[in-house]
Amino acid sequence: MKSLFPFTLLCIAMVLVWRTQAVEPSPERIVVLTFDDSVASHATFVGPLLKKQGFGATFFITEGFEFLVDKEHYMTWEQIQALNADGFEIGNHTRRHAGVAKQKPEQLAADVEYIEQQCLKFGIPKPVSFCYPGYQTSEPAVKLLRERGYQFARAGGAQAYDPSKDDPLVLPQAFDGKPDSTLEQFKAAVAQAKDGRIAVMTFHGVPDIKHPWVNTEPAKFESYMQHLKDEGCTVIALRDVAKHVKLRQP
């Protein structure tokens, strides 16, 4: 009788390949934290707090507004580089923060590529996550992002992301931090993260001095993060959603 040893090795190899390719088991409550507009407090306050909590996050970078001249209120690329080194995701929020629906395809392509090139310059991986400026989307923008290899793009809204139904290049947010946002509203958004749905949370600066209409006070933000900790949520960057769920194909 021939030895079964080669067949056994083949079976073991197949199992190892399957385990490598399989999607990781999904925790019950997944929350994604995202931060827009390259605000200085992302580096000085948000990043250190999240690192202490063991949370992941995506920081969407733009050189719009007064990024190039106001380094008191906006990050430097060295600070962005340090966030990447700390394990956070750096996403693309376009060079000029212009509404994509108002741009010509070549303008949008140039703005998207510019942030990609800046990331390359500072040793940051090419972004796979995108954020629509002003939450405004367009079909040409979605087409461009898909062609450029983006996996996720966050829009607006007020509902959890359902990977079985929603296009990952037009995915909704469950919460948008504003000055009048409350802990109860945040808790309600977190509660949507169940039955395979994922709560994607949007913040701007903590605080955001230059854009007070999207400001979140540090003490309030700390209460939000404590709730995530108390609830035992899995808090990740947007790119890491792909590790937990099977994405809907276009």
Short mmCIF file of C-alpha atoms in Angstrom, two decimals:
data_model
loop_
_atom_site.label_atom_id
_atom_site.label_comp_id
_atom_site.label_asym_id
_atom_site.label_seq_id
_atom_site.Cartn_x
_atom_site.Cartn_y
_atom_site.Cartn_z
CA MET A 1 0.00 0.00 0.00
CA LYS A 2 1.35 3.39 -0.96
CA SER A 3 2.22 5.86 1.79
CA LEU A 4 -0.43 8.44 2.67
CA PHE A 5 2.24 10.93 3.72
CA PRO A 6 2.25 13.02 0.48
CA PHE A 7 -1.55 13.17 0.51
CA THR A 8 -1.54 14.28 4.15
CA LEU A 9 0.94 17.06 3.36
CA LEU A 10 -1.28 18.20 0.49
CA CYS A 11 -4.31 18.39 2.78
CA ILE A 12 -2.40 20.39 5.37
CA ALA A 13 -1.20 22.83 2.69
CA MET A 14 -4.75 23.31 1.40
CA VAL A 15 -6.02 24.08 4.89
CA LEU A 16 -3.23 26.62 5.43
CA VAL A 17 -4.06 28.37 2.15
CA TRP A 18 -7.75 28.44 3.03
CA ARG A 19 -7.03 29.96 6.44
CA THR A 20 -4.82 32.60 4.87
CA GLN A 21 -7.49 33.63 2.36
CA ALA A 22 -10.52 33.40 4.64
CA VAL A 23 -12.10 36.50 6.11
CA GLU A 24 -11.44 36.91 9.82
CA PRO A 25 -14.43 36.13 12.06
CA SER A 26 -16.45 39.30 12.55
CA PRO A 27 -16.89 40.61 16.10
CA GLU A 28 -20.43 41.50 17.12
CA ARG A 29 -19.86 45.25 17.27
CA ILE A 30 -17.45 46.86 14.79
CA VAL A 31 -16.94 50.63 14.83
CA VAL A 32 -14.80 52.59 12.36
CA LEU A 33 -13.37 55.95 13.41
CA THR A 34 -12.62 58.52 10.69
CA PHE A 35 -11.21 62.04 10.97
CA ASP A 36 -11.38 64.69 8.25
CA ASP A 37 -9.41 67.72 7.08
CA SER A 38 -5.85 67.29 8.43
CA VAL A 39 -6.57 69.20 11.66
CA ALA A 40 -3.59 69.67 14.00
CA SER A 41 -5.44 68.16 16.97
CA HIS A 42 -5.46 64.83 15.15
CA ALA A 43 -1.74 64.59 15.83
CA THR A 44 -1.56 66.32 19.20
CA PHE A 45 -4.66 64.92 20.92
CA VAL A 46 -6.62 62.33 18.94
CA GLY A 47 -3.76 60.05 17.86
CA PRO A 48 -2.22 59.70 21.34
CA LEU A 49 -5.62 59.06 22.95
CA LEU A 50 -6.59 56.38 20.43
CA LYS A 51 -3.18 54.72 20.69
CA LYS A 52 -3.59 54.56 24.47
CA GLN A 53 -7.01 52.92 24.04
CA GLY A 54 -5.73 50.49 21.43
CA PHE A 55 -8.16 51.80 18.80
CA GLY A 56 -7.62 52.00 15.06
CA ALA A 57 -8.68 54.97 12.92
CA THR A 58 -8.48 56.56 9.49
CA PHE A 59 -7.25 60.12 9.03
CA PHE A 60 -8.43 61.64 5.75
CA ILE A 61 -5.84 64.09 4.46
CA THR A 62 -6.40 67.18 2.35
CA GLU A 63 -4.22 70.19 1.61
CA GLY A 64 -7.32 72.34 1.24
CA PHE A 65 -8.36 75.27 3.40
CA GLU A 66 -5.20 76.88 4.91
CA PHE A 67 -3.16 73.68 5.20
CA LEU A 68 -0.14 75.13 3.41
CA VAL A 69 0.18 78.31 5.46
CA ASP A 70 -1.37 77.65 8.88
CA LYS A 71 0.67 75.05 10.71
CA GLU A 72 -0.83 76.01 14.05
CA HIS A 73 -4.22 74.59 13.12
CA TYR A 74 -3.29 72.04 10.42
CA MET A 75 -0.89 69.10 10.57
CA THR A 76 2.47 68.96 8.90
CA TRP A 77 3.24 66.03 6.62
CA GLU A 78 5.75 64.90 9.24
CA GLN A 79 2.90 64.62 11.76
CA ILE A 80 0.83 62.71 9.21
CA GLN A 81 3.83 60.45 8.66
CA ALA A 82 4.00 59.84 12.42
CA LEU A 83 0.31 58.85 12.54
CA ASN A 84 1.02 56.28 9.86
CA ALA A 85 4.03 55.02 11.83
CA ASP A 86 1.74 54.57 14.84
CA GLY A 87 -0.43 52.18 12.81
CA PHE A 88 -3.25 54.50 11.80
CA GLU A 89 -4.58 54.60 8.25
CA ILE A 90 -3.93 57.64 6.08
CA GLY A 91 -6.79 58.17 3.63
CA ASN A 92 -7.32 60.48 0.67
CA HIS A 93 -9.51 63.59 1.05
CA THR A 94 -8.21 65.24 -2.16
CA ARG A 95 -5.71 68.04 -2.59
CA ARG A 96 -8.12 71.00 -2.59
CA HIS A 97 -11.24 69.66 -0.80
CA ALA A 98 -13.43 70.57 -3.78
CA GLY A 99 -16.85 69.00 -4.32
CA VAL A 100 -16.31 66.09 -6.72
CA ALA A 101 -19.61 66.65 -8.55
CA LYS A 102 -18.43 70.11 -9.61
CA GLN A 103 -15.05 68.96 -10.88
CA LYS A 104 -14.11 67.77 -14.32
CA PRO A 105 -12.77 64.19 -14.32
CA GLU A 106 -9.24 65.37 -14.99
CA GLN A 107 -9.41 67.84 -12.10
CA LEU A 108 -10.58 65.21 -9.67
CA ALA A 109 -7.97 62.73 -10.94
CA ALA A 110 -5.23 65.30 -10.36
CA ASP A 111 -6.45 66.10 -6.85
CA VAL A 112 -6.65 62.42 -5.91
CA GLU A 113 -3.28 61.58 -7.41
CA TYR A 114 -1.62 64.51 -5.65
CA ILE A 115 -2.40 63.11 -2.19
CA GLU A 116 -1.22 59.68 -3.34
CA GLN A 117 2.10 61.20 -4.45
CA GLN A 118 2.49 63.10 -1.18
CA CYS A 119 1.97 59.86 0.70
CA LEU A 120 4.61 58.17 -1.46
CA LYS A 121 7.01 61.06 -0.79
CA PHE A 122 6.69 60.57 2.97
CA GLY A 123 6.83 56.78 2.96
CA ILE A 124 3.10 56.32 3.57
CA PRO A 125 1.25 53.52 1.72
CA LYS A 126 -0.90 54.54 -1.24
CA PRO A 127 -4.37 55.21 0.19
CA VAL A 128 -7.11 52.65 -0.30
CA SER A 129 -9.76 54.69 1.51
CA PHE A 130 -11.30 57.94 0.29
CA CYS A 131 -13.58 60.57 1.78
CA TYR A 132 -15.86 62.72 -0.38
CA PRO A 133 -15.37 66.43 0.44
CA GLY A 134 -18.62 67.79 1.83
CA TYR A 135 -20.08 64.24 1.55
CA GLN A 136 -20.97 65.00 -2.09
CA THR A 137 -20.65 62.01 -4.44
CA SER A 138 -20.89 61.45 -8.19
CA GLU A 139 -20.87 58.47 -10.54
CA PRO A 140 -17.69 59.65 -12.34
CA ALA A 141 -15.95 59.95 -8.97
CA VAL A 142 -16.94 56.40 -8.00
CA LYS A 143 -15.70 55.16 -11.38
CA LEU A 144 -12.39 56.95 -10.94
CA LEU A 145 -11.85 55.58 -7.44
CA ARG A 146 -12.63 52.04 -8.57
CA GLU A 147 -10.17 52.36 -11.46
CA ARG A 148 -7.47 53.65 -9.09
CA GLY A 149 -7.88 50.68 -6.77
CA TYR A 150 -9.69 52.26 -3.84
CA GLN A 151 -11.55 49.82 -1.61
CA PHE A 152 -13.66 52.21 0.46
CA ALA A 153 -15.08 55.70 0.14
CA ARG A 154 -17.08 57.36 2.90
CA ALA A 155 -19.99 59.64 2.08
CA GLY A 156 -22.57 61.18 4.44
CA GLY A 157 -25.85 59.99 5.88
CA ALA A 158 -26.84 58.75 9.32
CA GLN A 159 -26.96 54.96 9.18
CA ALA A 160 -24.70 51.98 9.64
CA TYR A 161 -22.82 50.50 6.71
CA ASP A 162 -24.24 47.19 5.52
CA PRO A 163 -21.51 45.34 3.60
CA SER A 164 -24.08 42.97 2.08
CA LYS A 165 -26.00 45.82 0.44
CA ASP A 166 -23.97 49.04 0.30
CA ASP A 167 -21.36 49.82 -2.32
CA PRO A 168 -18.10 50.20 -0.34
CA LEU A 169 -17.24 53.18 -2.56
CA VAL A 170 -20.35 55.05 -1.41
CA LEU A 171 -20.67 53.86 2.15
CA PRO A 172 -22.63 55.86 4.75
CA GLN A 173 -21.63 57.23 8.11
CA ALA A 174 -23.60 56.43 11.26
CA PHE A 175 -22.52 59.49 13.23
CA ASP A 176 -21.16 62.94 12.38
CA GLY A 177 -19.58 64.73 15.34
CA LYS A 178 -20.81 68.32 15.71
CA PRO A 179 -20.79 70.83 18.58
CA ASP A 180 -24.36 69.94 19.54
CA SER A 181 -23.90 66.17 19.22
CA THR A 182 -24.59 64.25 22.42
CA LEU A 183 -23.33 61.11 24.06
CA GLU A 184 -26.80 59.61 23.70
CA GLN A 185 -26.70 60.18 19.94
CA PHE A 186 -23.29 58.56 19.79
CA LYS A 187 -24.53 55.59 21.79
CA ALA A 188 -27.47 55.21 19.39
CA ALA A 189 -25.06 55.18 16.44
CA VAL A 190 -22.87 52.56 18.13
CA ALA A 191 -25.96 50.44 18.76
CA GLN A 192 -26.48 50.19 14.98
CA ALA A 193 -23.31 48.09 14.75
CA LYS A 194 -24.97 44.67 14.85
CA ASP A 195 -26.18 41.88 12.58
CA GLY A 196 -23.21 42.41 10.27
CA ARG A 197 -23.61 46.18 10.03
CA ILE A 198 -20.71 48.49 10.83
CA ALA A 199 -20.94 51.93 12.44
CA VAL A 200 -18.67 54.39 10.65
CA MET A 201 -18.10 57.51 12.75
CA THR A 202 -17.05 60.89 11.36
CA PHE A 203 -15.14 63.55 13.28
CA HIS A 204 -13.23 66.65 12.30
CA GLY A 205 -10.97 68.42 14.77
CA VAL A 206 -10.94 67.63 18.49
CA PRO A 207 -11.07 70.57 18.86
CA ASP A 208 -11.52 72.21 15.45
CA ILE A 209 -10.74 75.89 15.97
CA LYS A 210 -10.89 76.92 12.31
CA HIS A 211 -14.18 75.11 11.62
CA PRO A 212 -16.29 75.53 14.77
CA TRP A 213 -19.41 74.15 13.05
CA VAL A 214 -17.80 70.68 13.08
CA ASN A 215 -15.91 71.05 16.35
CA THR A 216 -15.85 68.30 18.98
CA GLU A 217 -14.71 69.24 22.46
CA PRO A 218 -11.97 66.96 23.84
CA ALA A 219 -13.93 66.06 26.99
CA LYS A 220 -16.94 65.02 24.92
CA PHE A 221 -14.73 62.99 22.59
CA GLU A 222 -13.20 61.22 25.57
CA SER A 223 -16.69 60.24 26.74
CA TYR A 224 -17.40 58.79 23.29
CA MET A 225 -14.21 56.73 23.36
CA GLN A 226 -14.93 55.52 26.89
CA HIS A 227 -18.32 54.26 25.71
CA LEU A 228 -16.64 52.25 22.95
CA LYS A 229 -14.30 50.78 25.53
CA ASP A 230 -17.12 50.00 27.95
CA GLU A 231 -19.12 48.29 25.20
CA GLY A 232 -16.18 46.13 24.15
CA CYS A 233 -16.36 47.40 20.57
CA THR A 234 -13.82 46.42 17.94
CA VAL A 235 -12.58 49.86 16.83
CA ILE A 236 -10.74 49.83 13.51
CA ALA A 237 -9.60 51.87 10.53
CA LEU A 238 -11.74 51.82 7.41
CA ARG A 239 -9.20 49.75 5.45
CA ASP A 240 -9.48 46.98 8.04
CA VAL A 241 -13.18 46.39 7.35
CA ALA A 242 -12.04 44.04 4.58
CA LYS A 243 -10.51 41.74 7.23
CA HIS A 244 -13.88 41.20 8.89
CA VAL A 245 -16.54 41.10 6.16
CA LYS A 246 -17.06 40.04 2.58
CA LEU A 247 -17.53 43.19 0.49
CA ARG A 248 -20.36 43.59 -1.98
CA GLN A 249 -19.07 43.47 -5.54
CA PRO A 250 -20.18 46.15 -8.04
#
